[in-house]
Coordinates of N, CA and C in Angstrom, one line a residue:
X14 N 1.0 -1.4 -0.3 CA 0.3 -0.1 -0.1 C 1.0 1.2 0.0
X15 N 1.3 1.9 -1.2 CA 2.0 3.2 -1.3 C 1.3 4.2 -0.5
X16 N 0.7 4.4 0.0 CA -0.1 5.6 0.6 C 0.5 5.5 2.1
X17 N 0.6 4.3 2.5 CA 0.8 4.1 3.8 C 2.9 3.9 4.0
X18 N 3.0 3.9 2.6 CA 5.0 3.8 2.7 C 5.3 4.9 3.4
X19 N 6.6 4.7 4.2 CA 7.0 5.9 4.6 C 8.0 6.7 4.1
X20 N 8.2 5.8 2.6 CA 9.3 6.6 1.4 C 8.6 7.3 0.7
X21 N 7.3 7.5 0.7 CA 6.3 8.1 -0.4 C 6.8 9.6 -0.2
X22 N 7.1 10.0 -1.6 CA 7.5 11.6 -1.5 C 6.6 12.1 -2.6
X23 N 6.0 13.1 -2.2 CA 5.4 13.9 -3.2 C 6.6 15.2 -3.7
X24 N 6.3 15.0 -5.0 CA 7.0 15.9 -5.9 C 6.8 15.9 -7.2
X25 N 7.5 16.5 -8.0 CA 7.4 17.0 -9.4 C 8.2 16.3 -10.1
X26 N 7.7 15.2 -10.7 CA 8.9 14.1 -11.7 C 9.2 14.5 -12.5
X27 N 10.4 13.9 -12.6 CA 11.1 14.0 -14.2 C 10.1 13.7 -15.3
X28 N 10.1 14.3 -16.4 CA 8.9 14.1 -17.5 C 9.4 12.8 -18.3
X29 N 10.6 12.5 -18.3 CA 11.0 11.4 -18.9 C 10.8 10.2 -18.3
X30 N 9.9 10.3 -17.1 CA 9.6 8.6 -16.6 C 10.3 8.1 -16.2
X31 N 11.6 7.9 -15.7 CA 12.3 6.7 -15.2 C 12.4 6.8 -13.7
X32 N 13.2 5.6 -13.4 CA 13.7 5.8 -11.9 C 15.1 6.0 -11.7
X33 N 15.6 6.7 -10.9 CA 17.1 7.0 -10.6 C 17.6 6.2 -9.5
X34 N 16.6 5.3 -8.7 CA 16.9 4.6 -7.8 C 15.7 3.5 -7.5
X35 N 16.3 2.2 -7.5 CA 15.2 1.2 -7.1 C 16.0 0.4 -5.9
X36 N 14.8 0.7 -5.1 CA 15.1 0.0 -3.7 C 14.1 -1.6 -3.5
X37 N 15.2 -2.3 -3.2 CA 14.5 -3.6 -3.1 C 14.6 -4.3 -1.8
X38 N 13.1 -4.2 -1.0 CA 12.9 -4.7 0.1 C 11.7 -5.4 0.4
X39 N 11.3 -6.3 -0.2 CA 10.0 -7.2 -0.1 C 10.2 -8.4 0.8
X40 N 11.2 -8.5 1.3 CA 11.6 -9.8 2.4 C 12.1 -9.4 3.6
X41 N 12.0 -10.3 4.5 CA 12.6 -10.0 5.8 C 13.3 -11.3 6.4
X42 N 13.4 -11.8 5.8 CA 14.2 -13.4 6.2 C 15.5 -13.2 6.3
X43 N 16.3 -13.4 7.5 CA 17.6 -12.9 7.9 C 18.5 -14.1 8.9
X44 N 19.5 -14.3 8.8 CA 20.2 -15.0 9.4 C 21.0 -14.9 10.6
X45 N 20.8 -13.6 10.8 CA 20.9 -12.8 12.3 C 20.0 -12.6 13.0
X46 N 20.0 -12.1 14.3 CA 19.0 -11.6 15.2 C 19.3 -10.2 15.8
X47 N 19.7 -9.1 14.9 CA 20.2 -7.8 15.7 C 19.5 -7.1 16.5
X48 N 19.7 -6.8 17.6 CA 18.4 -6.4 18.7 C 18.1 -5.0 17.8
X49 N 18.8 -4.3 17.7 CA 17.9 -3.0 16.8 C 16.9 -3.1 15.6
X50 N 17.2 -4.4 15.0 CA 16.3 -4.5 14.0 C 14.9 -4.6 14.1
X51 N 14.3 -3.5 13.3 CA 12.5 -3.5 13.4 C 12.2 -4.4 13.5
X52 N 12.4 -6.2 12.8 CA 11.9 -7.2 13.1 C 12.1 -7.8 14.4
X53 N 12.8 -7.3 15.2 CA 13.4 -8.1 16.4 C 12.5 -8.6 17.3
X54 N 11.4 -7.9 17.4 CA 10.3 -8.7 18.3 C 9.0 -9.4 17.2
X55 N 9.3 -9.3 15.9 CA 8.2 -10.2 15.1 C 8.4 -11.6 15.1
X56 N 7.3 -12.4 15.3 CA 7.2 -13.7 15.4 C 7.7 -14.4 14.3
X57 N 7.9 -13.8 13.3 CA 8.8 -14.4 12.2 C 7.6 -14.9 10.8
X58 N 6.7 -14.1 11.2 CA 5.7 -15.0 10.4 C 5.6 -14.4 8.9
X59 N 6.3 -13.0 8.6 CA 6.4 -12.1 7.4 C 7.9 -12.5 7.0
X60 N 8.3 -13.1 6.3 CA 9.2 -13.2 5.5 C 9.5 -12.7 4.2
X61 N 8.6 -12.9 3.3 CA 8.8 -12.5 1.9 C 7.2 -12.2 1.5
X62 N 7.0 -11.5 0.5 CA 5.9 -11.2 -0.2 C 5.4 -12.1 -1.0
X63 N 6.3 -13.0 -1.6 CA 6.0 -14.1 -2.2 C 5.5 -14.2 -3.7
X64 N 6.6 -12.8 -3.9 CA 6.3 -12.9 -5.8 C 8.0 -12.6 -6.1
X65 N 7.8 -12.9 -7.5 CA 9.1 -12.7 -8.0 C 9.6 -11.5 -8.5
X66 N 10.9 -11.1 -8.3 CA 11.3 -9.4 -8.8 C 11.8 -9.3 -9.8
X67 N 12.5 -10.5 -10.5 CA 13.4 -10.7 -11.6 C 12.4 -10.0 -12.7
X68 N 11.0 -10.7 -12.9 CA 10.5 -10.4 -14.1 C 10.1 -8.7 -14.2
X69 N 9.9 -8.5 -13.0 CA 9.5 -7.2 -13.0 C 10.6 -6.2 -13.4
X70 N 12.0 -6.3 -13.2 CA 13.1 -5.6 -13.3 C 13.2 -5.7 -14.7
X71 N 13.3 -7.0 -15.4 CA 13.4 -7.0 -16.8 C 12.3 -6.4 -17.2
X72 N 11.0 -6.2 -17.2 CA 10.0 -5.3 -17.8 C 10.5 -3.7 -17.6
X73 N 10.6 -3.3 -16.8 CA 10.9 -1.9 -16.1 C 12.3 -1.3 -17.0
X74 N 13.4 -2.6 -17.1 CA 14.7 -2.3 -17.9 C 14.6 -2.2 -19.2
X75 N 13.6 -3.1 -20.0 CA 13.1 -3.0 -21.3 C 12.3 -2.0 -21.5
X76 N 11.5 -1.5 -20.9 CA 10.6 -0.3 -21.3 C 11.5 1.1 -20.8
X77 N 12.7 1.1 -20.3 CA 13.3 1.9 -20.3 C 12.9 2.7 -18.8
X78 N 12.0 2.5 -18.0 CA 11.8 3.0 -16.9 C 12.9 2.9 -15.8
X79 N 13.8 1.8 -15.8 CA 15.1 1.4 -15.2 C 16.4 1.6 -16.0
X80 N 17.0 2.7 -15.7 CA 18.4 2.9 -16.6 C 19.4 2.3 -16.1
X81 N 20.4 2.2 -16.8 CA 21.4 1.6 -16.5 C 22.4 2.3 -15.5
X82 N 22.3 3.7 -15.3 CA 23.0 4.7 -14.5 C 22.0 4.9 -13.2
X83 N 20.8 4.0 -13.0 CA 20.0 3.8 -11.9 C 20.7 3.4 -10.9
X84 N 20.4 3.9 -9.5 CA 20.9 2.9 -8.6 C 20.2 2.0 -7.9
X85 N 20.5 0.9 -7.8 CA 19.9 -0.4 -7.0 C 20.2 -0.8 -5.7
X86 N 19.3 -0.9 -4.8 CA 19.5 -1.2 -3.3 C 18.8 -2.2 -2.4
X87 N 19.8 -3.2 -2.5 CA 18.9 -4.2 -1.4 C 19.2 -3.9 -0.3
X88 N 18.0 -3.9 0.5 CA 17.9 -4.2 2.3 C 16.8 -5.1 2.0
X89 N 16.0 -4.6 3.5 CA 15.2 -5.6 3.9 C 15.8 -6.8 4.8
X90 N 15.6 -7.8 3.9 CA 16.5 -9.0 5.0 C 17.5 -9.5 4.2
X91 N 18.0 -10.5 4.6 CA 19.3 -10.9 4.0 C 19.6 -11.4 2.4
X92 N 20.1 -10.8 1.8 CA 20.5 -11.0 0.3 C 20.6 -12.6 0.1
X93 N 21.1 -13.2 0.8 CA 22.1 -14.3 0.7 C 20.8 -15.6 0.6
X94 N 19.7 -15.0 1.5 CA 18.6 -15.8 1.7 C 17.8 -15.9 0.8
X95 N 17.7 -14.7 -0.1 CA 16.8 -14.4 -1.3 C 16.9 -15.3 -2.3
X96 N 16.2 -16.2 -2.9 CA 16.2 -17.4 -3.5 C 16.6 -16.8 -5.1
X97 N 16.0 -15.8 -5.6 CA 16.4 -15.6 -7.0 C 17.6 -14.2 -6.9
X98 N 18.2 -14.1 -5.7 CA 19.4 -13.3 -5.9 C 20.3 -13.5 -6.6
X99 N 20.6 -14.6 -7.1 CA 22.0 -14.8 -8.1 C 21.5 -14.5 -9.4
X100 N 20.2 -15.0 -9.8 CA 19.7 -14.6 -11.0 C 19.5 -13.3 -11.4
X101 N 19.0 -12.6 -10.1 CA 19.0 -11.1 -10.1 C 20.2 -10.3 -10.7
X102 N 21.3 -10.7 -9.7 CA 22.6 -10.0 -9.7 C 22.8 -10.4 -11.3
X103 N 22.9 -11.4 -11.8 CA 23.7 -11.8 -13.1 C 22.9 -10.8 -14.4
X104 N 21.7 -10.8 -14.1 CA 21.1 -9.8 -14.9 C 21.2 -8.5 -14.7
X105 N 21.5 -7.8 -14.0 CA 21.9 -6.4 -13.8 C 23.2 -6.3 -14.2
X106 N 24.2 -7.0 -13.7 CA 25.6 -6.9 -14.5 C 26.0 -7.2 -16.0
X107 N 25.1 -8.2 -16.4 CA 24.8 -8.3 -17.9 C 24.2 -7.4 -18.5
X108 N 23.2 -6.4 -18.1 CA 22.6 -5.2 -18.5 C 23.5 -4.3 -18.4
X109 N 24.7 -4.2 -17.7 CA 25.6 -2.8 -17.6 C 25.3 -2.2 -16.3
X110 N 24.3 -2.4 -15.5 CA 23.9 -1.4 -14.1 C 25.5 -1.3 -13.6
X111 N 25.7 0.1 -13.1 CA 27.0 0.2 -12.5 C 26.9 0.6 -10.9
X112 N 25.7 1.0 -10.5 CA 25.6 1.0 -9.2 C 24.4 0.5 -8.3
X113 N 25.1 -0.8 -8.0 CA 24.3 -2.0 -7.3 C 24.8 -1.8 -5.9
X114 N 23.9 -1.6 -4.6 CA 24.5 -1.4 -3.6 C 23.9 -2.8 -2.8
X115 N 24.5 -3.4 -2.2 CA 24.1 -4.4 -1.2 C 24.3 -4.4 0.3
X116 N 23.2 -4.5 1.5 CA 23.5 -4.7 2.7 C 23.5 -6.1 3.1
X117 N 24.2 -6.5 4.0 CA 24.4 -7.9 4.0 C 24.8 -8.0 5.7
X118 N 24.5 -9.2 6.0 CA 25.1 -9.4 7.9 C 26.5 -9.7 7.4
X119 N 26.9 -10.8 6.3 CA 28.1 -11.0 6.0 C 28.3 -12.6 6.7
X120 N 27.2 -12.9 7.1 CA 27.2 -14.2 8.0 C 27.4 -15.4 6.6
X121 N 26.7 -15.4 5.7 CA 26.7 -16.1 4.2 C 27.5 -15.8 3.4
X122 N 28.7 -16.1 2.7 CA 29.6 -15.6 1.2 C 28.4 -15.7 0.2
X123 N 28.8 -14.6 -0.5 CA 27.5 -14.5 -1.5 C 28.6 -14.6 -2.9
X124 N 28.7 -15.8 -3.6 CA 29.7 -15.8 -4.5 C 29.3 -15.0 -5.8
X125 N 28.1 -14.6 -6.0 CA 27.4 -14.4 -7.3 C 27.7 -12.9 -7.1
X126 N 28.4 -12.4 -6.3 CA 28.6 -11.0 -6.6 C 30.0 -10.5 -6.6
X127 N 30.6 -11.7 -6.7 CA 32.4 -11.1 -7.3 C 32.8 -10.5 -8.4
X128 N 32.0 -11.2 -9.4 CA 32.2 -10.1 -11.0 C 31.9 -8.9 -10.8
X129 N 30.7 -8.4 -10.0 CA 30.5 -7.1 -9.9 C 31.3 -6.6 -9.1
X130 N 32.1 -7.0 -7.9 CA 33.1 -6.3 -7.0 C 34.4 -6.0 -8.0
X131 N 34.7 -7.1 -8.7 CA 36.2 -6.5 -9.9 C 35.8 -5.6 -10.4
X132 N 34.4 -5.3 -11.5 CA 34.0 -4.6 -12.2 C 33.9 -3.1 -11.5
X133 N 33.9 -2.9 -10.1 CA 33.1 -2.1 -9.7 C 31.7 -1.5 -9.6
X134 N 30.9 -2.3 -10.2 CA 29.5 -2.0 -10.6 C 28.7 -2.3 -9.1
X135 N 29.4 -3.3 -8.1 CA 28.9 -3.8 -6.9 C 29.4 -3.0 -5.9
X136 N 28.8 -2.3 -4.6 CA 29.3 -2.1 -3.4 C 28.7 -2.9 -2.5
X137 N 29.8 -3.6 -1.2 CA 28.5 -4.3 -0.6 C 29.2 -3.7 0.9
X138 N 27.9 -3.7 1.5 CA 28.0 -3.4 3.2 C 27.7 -4.2 4.0
X139 N 28.8 -4.2 5.2 CA 28.7 -5.6 5.8 C 28.1 -5.0 7.4
X140 N 27.0 -5.3 8.0 CA 26.6 -4.8 9.2 C 27.6 -6.0 10.2
X141 N 28.7 -5.0 10.6 CA 29.5 -5.7 11.5 C 29.3 -5.1 13.3
X142 N 29.4 -3.9 13.4 CA 28.6 -3.0 14.9 C 29.3 -3.4 16.0
X143 N 30.6 -4.2 15.7 CA 31.3 -4.3 16.7 C 32.6 -4.2 16.3
X144 N 33.7 -4.6 17.5 CA 35.2 -5.0 17.1 C 35.6 -6.2 17.7
X145 N 34.5 -6.6 18.4 CA 35.1 -8.4 19.3 C 33.8 -9.2 19.3
X146 N 34.3 -10.3 19.4 CA 33.2 -11.6 19.2 C 32.2 -11.2 20.2
X147 N 32.6 -11.1 21.6 CA 31.6 -10.8 22.5 C 30.5 -9.9 22.7
X148 N 30.9 -8.7 22.0 CA 30.2 -7.6 21.9 C 29.3 -7.9 20.6
X149 N 29.6 -8.5 19.4 CA 29.1 -9.1 18.2 C 27.8 -9.8 18.9
X150 N 28.1 -10.8 19.8 CA 27.3 -11.9 20.2 C 25.9 -11.0 20.8
X151 N 26.4 -10.1 21.7 CA 25.1 -9.2 22.4 C 24.3 -8.4 21.4
X152 N 24.8 -8.2 20.2 CA 24.1 -7.2 19.1 C 23.1 -8.3 18.3
X153 N 24.1 -9.2 17.8 CA 23.6 -10.1 16.4 C 22.8 -11.2 17.3
X154 N 23.0 -11.7 18.6 CA 22.3 -12.7 19.0 C 23.0 -14.2 18.3
X155 N 23.9 -14.1 17.7 CA 24.6 -15.4 17.1 C 25.9 -15.0 17.3
X156 N 26.6 -16.3 17.1 CA 28.2 -16.4 17.3 C 28.8 -16.7 16.1
X157 N 28.9 -15.3 15.1 CA 29.5 -15.6 14.1 C 30.7 -14.5 13.8
X158 N 31.2 -13.9 14.7 CA 32.1 -12.7 14.2 C 33.1 -13.1 13.5
X159 N 34.0 -14.3 13.8 CA 35.1 -14.7 13.2 C 34.6 -15.0 11.8
X160 N 33.4 -15.9 11.4 CA 33.2 -16.1 10.1 C 32.7 -14.9 9.1
X161 N 32.0 -13.9 10.0 CA 31.8 -12.6 9.0 C 33.2 -12.0 8.8
X162 N 34.0 -11.6 9.8 CA 35.5 -11.4 9.7 C 36.2 -11.7 8.4
X163 N 36.1 -13.1 8.0 CA 36.5 -13.9 7.4 C 35.8 -14.0 5.9
X164 N 34.5 -13.5 5.8 CA 33.8 -13.4 4.7 C 34.4 -11.9 4.1
X165 N 34.5 -10.7 5.0 CA 34.8 -9.6 4.7 C 36.1 -9.4 3.7
X166 N 36.9 -10.4 4.5 CA 38.3 -10.5 3.6 C 38.1 -11.1 2.1
X167 N 37.1 -12.2 2.3 CA 37.0 -12.6 1.0 C 36.7 -11.8 0.3
X168 N 35.6 -10.9 0.1 CA 35.4 -10.0 -0.5 C 36.4 -8.9 -0.9
X169 N 37.1 -8.3 0.4 CA 38.0 -7.1 -0.2 C 39.1 -7.8 -0.9
X170 N 39.3 -9.0 -1.5 CA 40.4 -9.3 -2.0 C 40.1 -8.9 -3.4
X171 N 38.7 -8.6 -3.7 CA 38.4 -8.3 -5.2 C 38.4 -6.9 -5.5
X172 N 39.4 -6.2 -6.0 CA 39.6 -5.2 -6.6 C 39.3 -4.3 -7.6
X173 N 38.9 -3.1 -7.7 CA 38.6 -2.5 -8.8 C 39.6 -2.3 -9.7
X174 N 39.6 -1.8 -10.9 CA 40.9 -1.1 -11.9 C 41.5 -0.2 -10.9
X175 N 41.0 0.5 -9.7 CA 41.4 1.5 -9.2 C 42.2 1.3 -7.9
X176 N 42.4 -0.3 -8.0 CA 42.9 -0.5 -6.9 C 42.5 -0.7 -5.4
X177 N 41.1 -0.6 -5.1 CA 40.2 -0.5 -4.4 C 39.4 -1.8 -4.3
X178 N 39.0 -2.3 -2.8 CA 37.9 -2.7 -2.7 C 36.3 -2.0 -2.6
X179 N 35.2 -2.5 -3.1 CA 34.3 -1.7 -3.0 C 33.4 -2.7 -1.7
X180 N 34.3 -2.6 -0.9 CA 33.4 -3.2 0.4 C 33.6 -2.7 1.6
X181 N 32.5 -2.4 2.3 CA 32.2 -1.2 3.8 C 31.8 -2.2 4.8
X182 N 32.3 -1.7 5.8 CA 32.1 -2.3 7.5 C 31.3 -1.2 7.6
X183 N 30.1 -1.3 8.4 CA 29.0 -1.1 9.1 C 29.1 -0.9 10.6
X184 N 28.9 0.4 11.3 CA 29.0 0.4 13.0 C 28.2 1.1 13.2
X185 N 26.9 0.5 14.2 CA 25.8 1.2 14.3 C 26.0 1.3 15.5
X186 N 26.2 2.6 16.2 CA 26.5 2.9 17.9 C 25.2 2.6 18.4
X187 N 25.2 1.6 19.5 CA 24.3 1.5 20.8 C 24.5 1.7 22.0
X188 N 24.1 3.0 22.2 CA 24.1 3.2 23.7 C 24.5 2.2 24.6
X189 N 25.3 1.8 25.3 CA 25.1 0.9 26.3 C 25.5 -0.4 26.2
X190 N 25.7 -0.6 24.9 CA 26.3 -1.8 24.2 C 27.5 -1.7 23.7
X191 N 27.8 -0.9 22.7 CA 29.1 -0.8 22.1 C 29.7 0.8 21.9
X192 N 29.1 1.7 22.8 CA 29.4 3.0 22.3 C 31.0 3.5 23.5
X193 N 31.8 2.7 23.1 CA 33.2 3.0 23.6 C 33.9 3.1 22.6
X194 N 35.2 3.9 22.7 CA 36.3 4.1 22.1 C 37.2 2.9 21.8
X195 N 37.4 2.1 22.9 CA 38.0 0.9 22.8 C 37.2 0.0 21.8
X196 N 35.7 -0.5 21.7 CA 35.3 -0.8 20.8 C 35.5 -0.5 19.3
X197 N 35.1 0.7 19.3 CA 35.2 1.6 18.0 C 36.9 1.2 17.0
X198 N 38.0 1.4 18.1 CA 38.9 1.0 17.7 C 39.4 -0.2 17.3
X199 N 38.6 -1.0 17.7 CA 38.9 -2.4 17.5 C 38.5 -2.7 16.2
X200 N 37.5 -2.3 15.9 CA 36.4 -2.1 14.7 C 37.3 -1.5 13.6
X201 N 37.8 -0.5 13.8 CA 38.6 0.3 12.8 C 40.0 -0.5 12.5
X202 N 40.6 -1.1 13.3 CA 41.7 -1.6 12.9 C 41.5 -3.0 12.4
X203 N 40.4 -3.8 12.6 CA 39.9 -4.9 11.9 C 39.8 -4.7 10.6
X204 N 39.1 -3.3 10.5 CA 38.7 -3.0 8.8 C 39.9 -2.7 7.9
X205 N 41.1 -2.1 8.6 CA 42.1 -1.6 8.1 C 43.1 -3.3 7.6
X206 N 43.0 -4.0 8.6 CA 43.8 -5.1 8.3 C 42.8 -6.3 7.2
X207 N 41.7 -5.8 7.2 CA 40.9 -6.8 6.6 C 40.9 -6.3 5.0
X208 N 41.8 -5.0 4.7 CA 41.6 -4.4 3.7 C 40.5 -3.7 3.1
X209 N 39.9 -3.3 3.6 CA 38.3 -2.1 3.7 C 39.3 -0.7 3.3
X210 N 38.5 -0.3 2.2 CA 38.6 1.1 1.9 C 37.6 2.3 2.8
X211 N 36.5 1.5 3.0 CA 35.4 2.3 3.3 C 34.9 2.1 4.9
X212 N 34.4 2.8 5.6 CA 33.7 2.9 7.1 C 32.6 3.6 7.0
X213 N 31.8 3.0 7.9 CA 30.6 3.8 7.8 C 30.0 3.9 9.4
X214 N 29.5 4.8 9.7 CA 28.7 5.1 11.2 C 27.5 5.5 11.0
X215 N 26.7 4.9 12.1 CA 25.5 5.7 12.5 C 25.0 5.1 13.9
X216 N 23.9 5.8 14.3 CA 23.2 5.2 15.5 C 22.1 4.7 15.8
X217 N 21.9 3.8 16.6 CA 20.6 3.2 16.7 C 19.7 3.9 16.6
X218 N 18.3 3.6 15.9 CA 17.2 4.4 15.5 C 16.4 5.1 16.9
X219 N 16.1 3.7 17.4 CA 14.8 4.0 18.6 C 15.4 4.9 19.8
X220 N 17.0 4.8 19.9 CA 17.6 5.4 20.8 C 17.4 7.0 20.3
X221 N 18.0 7.0 18.9 CA 18.2 8.3 18.5 C 16.9 9.5 18.3
X222 N 15.9 8.4 18.1 CA 14.5 9.2 18.0 C 14.2 9.9 19.8
X223 N 14.4 8.8 20.7 CA 14.1 9.4 21.9 C 15.2 10.1 22.5
X224 N 16.3 10.6 21.9 CA 17.2 11.3 22.7 C 17.7 12.4 21.9
X225 N 17.0 12.7 20.8 CA 17.9 13.2 19.6 C 17.5 15.0 20.2
X226 N 16.9 15.1 20.9 CA 16.8 16.8 21.7 C 18.0 17.0 22.6
X227 N 18.3 15.8 23.1 CA 19.1 16.0 24.3 C 20.5 14.8 24.4
X228 N 21.1 15.0 23.3 CA 22.3 14.1 22.7 C 23.7 14.5 24.0
X229 N 24.1 13.3 24.4 CA 25.4 13.4 25.4 C 26.3 13.8 24.4
X230 N 27.3 14.6 25.0 CA 28.6 15.0 24.5 C 29.3 13.6 24.4
X231 N 29.1 12.5 24.9 CA 29.8 11.3 24.8 C 29.5 10.9 23.5
X232 N 28.5 10.9 23.0 CA 28.5 10.1 21.5 C 29.2 11.2 20.7
X233 N 28.9 12.6 21.0 CA 29.9 13.3 19.6 C 31.0 13.0 19.8
X234 N 31.7 13.0 21.0 CA 33.1 12.8 21.0 C 33.3 11.4 20.6
X235 N 32.6 10.3 20.6 CA 33.0 9.1 20.1 C 32.5 9.1 18.2
X236 N 32.1 9.7 17.6 CA 31.7 10.0 16.4 C 33.0 10.8 15.7
X237 N 33.5 11.8 16.5 CA 34.8 12.6 16.2 C 35.9 11.6 16.4
X238 N 36.2 10.8 17.3 CA 37.2 9.8 17.7 C 37.1 8.8 16.2
X239 N 35.8 8.0 16.0 CA 36.1 7.4 14.4 C 36.2 8.0 13.2
X240 N 36.1 9.3 13.1 CA 36.0 10.1 12.0 C 37.7 10.5 12.0
X241 N 38.3 10.9 13.1 CA 39.7 10.9 13.1 C 40.5 9.8 13.0
X242 N 40.3 8.7 13.6 CA 41.1 7.3 13.4 C 40.5 6.8 12.0
X243 N 39.7 7.1 11.7 CA 39.6 6.4 10.1 C 40.2 7.6 9.0
X244 N 40.5 8.4 9.3 CA 41.4 9.3 8.5 C 42.9 9.1 8.9
X245 N 43.1 8.8 10.0 CA 44.7 8.2 10.4 C 45.0 7.1 9.6
X246 N 44.1 6.2 9.6 CA 43.8 5.0 8.9 C 43.9 4.9 7.2
X247 N 43.8 6.0 6.9 CA 43.5 6.3 5.4 C 42.5 5.3 5.1
X248 N 41.3 5.5 5.3 CA 40.1 4.8 4.9 C 38.8 5.9 4.9
X249 N 38.1 5.6 3.5 CA 37.0 6.7 3.4 C 36.1 6.6 4.5
X250 N 35.8 7.7 5.1 CA 34.5 7.3 6.6 C 33.3 8.2 6.0
X251 N 32.4 7.5 6.1 CA 30.8 7.9 5.5 C 30.1 8.0 6.9
X252 N 29.3 9.0 6.6 CA 28.0 9.0 8.0 C 26.6 8.7 7.5
X253 N 25.9 7.8 8.0 CA 24.4 7.4 7.8 C 23.8 8.7 7.9
X254 N 22.3 8.6 7.7 CA 21.1 9.3 7.6 C 21.6 10.3 9.3
X255 N 21.1 9.4 10.1 CA 20.5 9.8 11.5 C 21.9 10.2 12.1
X256 N 23.2 10.0 11.8 CA 24.3 10.7 12.5 C 24.2 12.2 11.8
X257 N 24.2 12.0 10.1 CA 23.9 13.2 9.5 C 23.3 14.3 10.4
X258 N 21.8 13.8 10.5 CA 21.1 14.7 11.1 C 21.3 15.2 12.4
X259 N 22.1 14.3 13.4 CA 22.5 14.7 14.8 C 23.5 15.6 14.5
X260 N 24.3 15.6 13.5 CA 25.6 16.6 13.2 C 24.9 17.6 12.7
X261 N 24.2 17.7 11.8 CA 24.1 18.9 10.9 C 22.8 19.8 10.8
X262 N 21.8 19.1 11.3 CA 20.2 19.8 11.7 C 20.3 21.0 12.7

């Protein structure tokens, strides 16, 4: 129901009638149980809307609604568990789509994206949120830190023609759980050792909404620390939406 979609935007649309961004998020099945996930308290009855997306993508591509320079984002559940994901990726790469963004837990290795990583058409973001196994287990409710780190290294070995890997590690600050400089430092060092060129920082949504008018200085200090250390380690530092609002609104 588009009427109730939180992403619904009233705007003057381009008369050329094409999508500059396609966000694919029609399933919630995952292989981790992040405590901050909007599905954390869901009994699990909703996993997929039950329809195939590849025929839709083919149709809107053939009609020119989806362009080769359109941004394609995979969110929602875990892409590794989406049955038609390999076929969708193969189609997008074969058709020359150059900006495919994939968010993954990193628990399962996704071999079908290797070609896109080499070509530079795919960028993978792995949600790690920690720099140690103990903190990882508290957040994800599974014991898979070493597995995820190994998969990150496997992804990072595929370099673009510019000599960089299109792989990012994301850290969502969760006050009271992983909001320490020591944990951030371990995460940043691990990213560097694993060959990553990009690091991403965000803050847990529910906490942010409750405290956005009274953010403690310790959170600002932590953000600045992460940014400064990322620069020192020569990794590109990116802020996600909530951190940007916190700093610049």
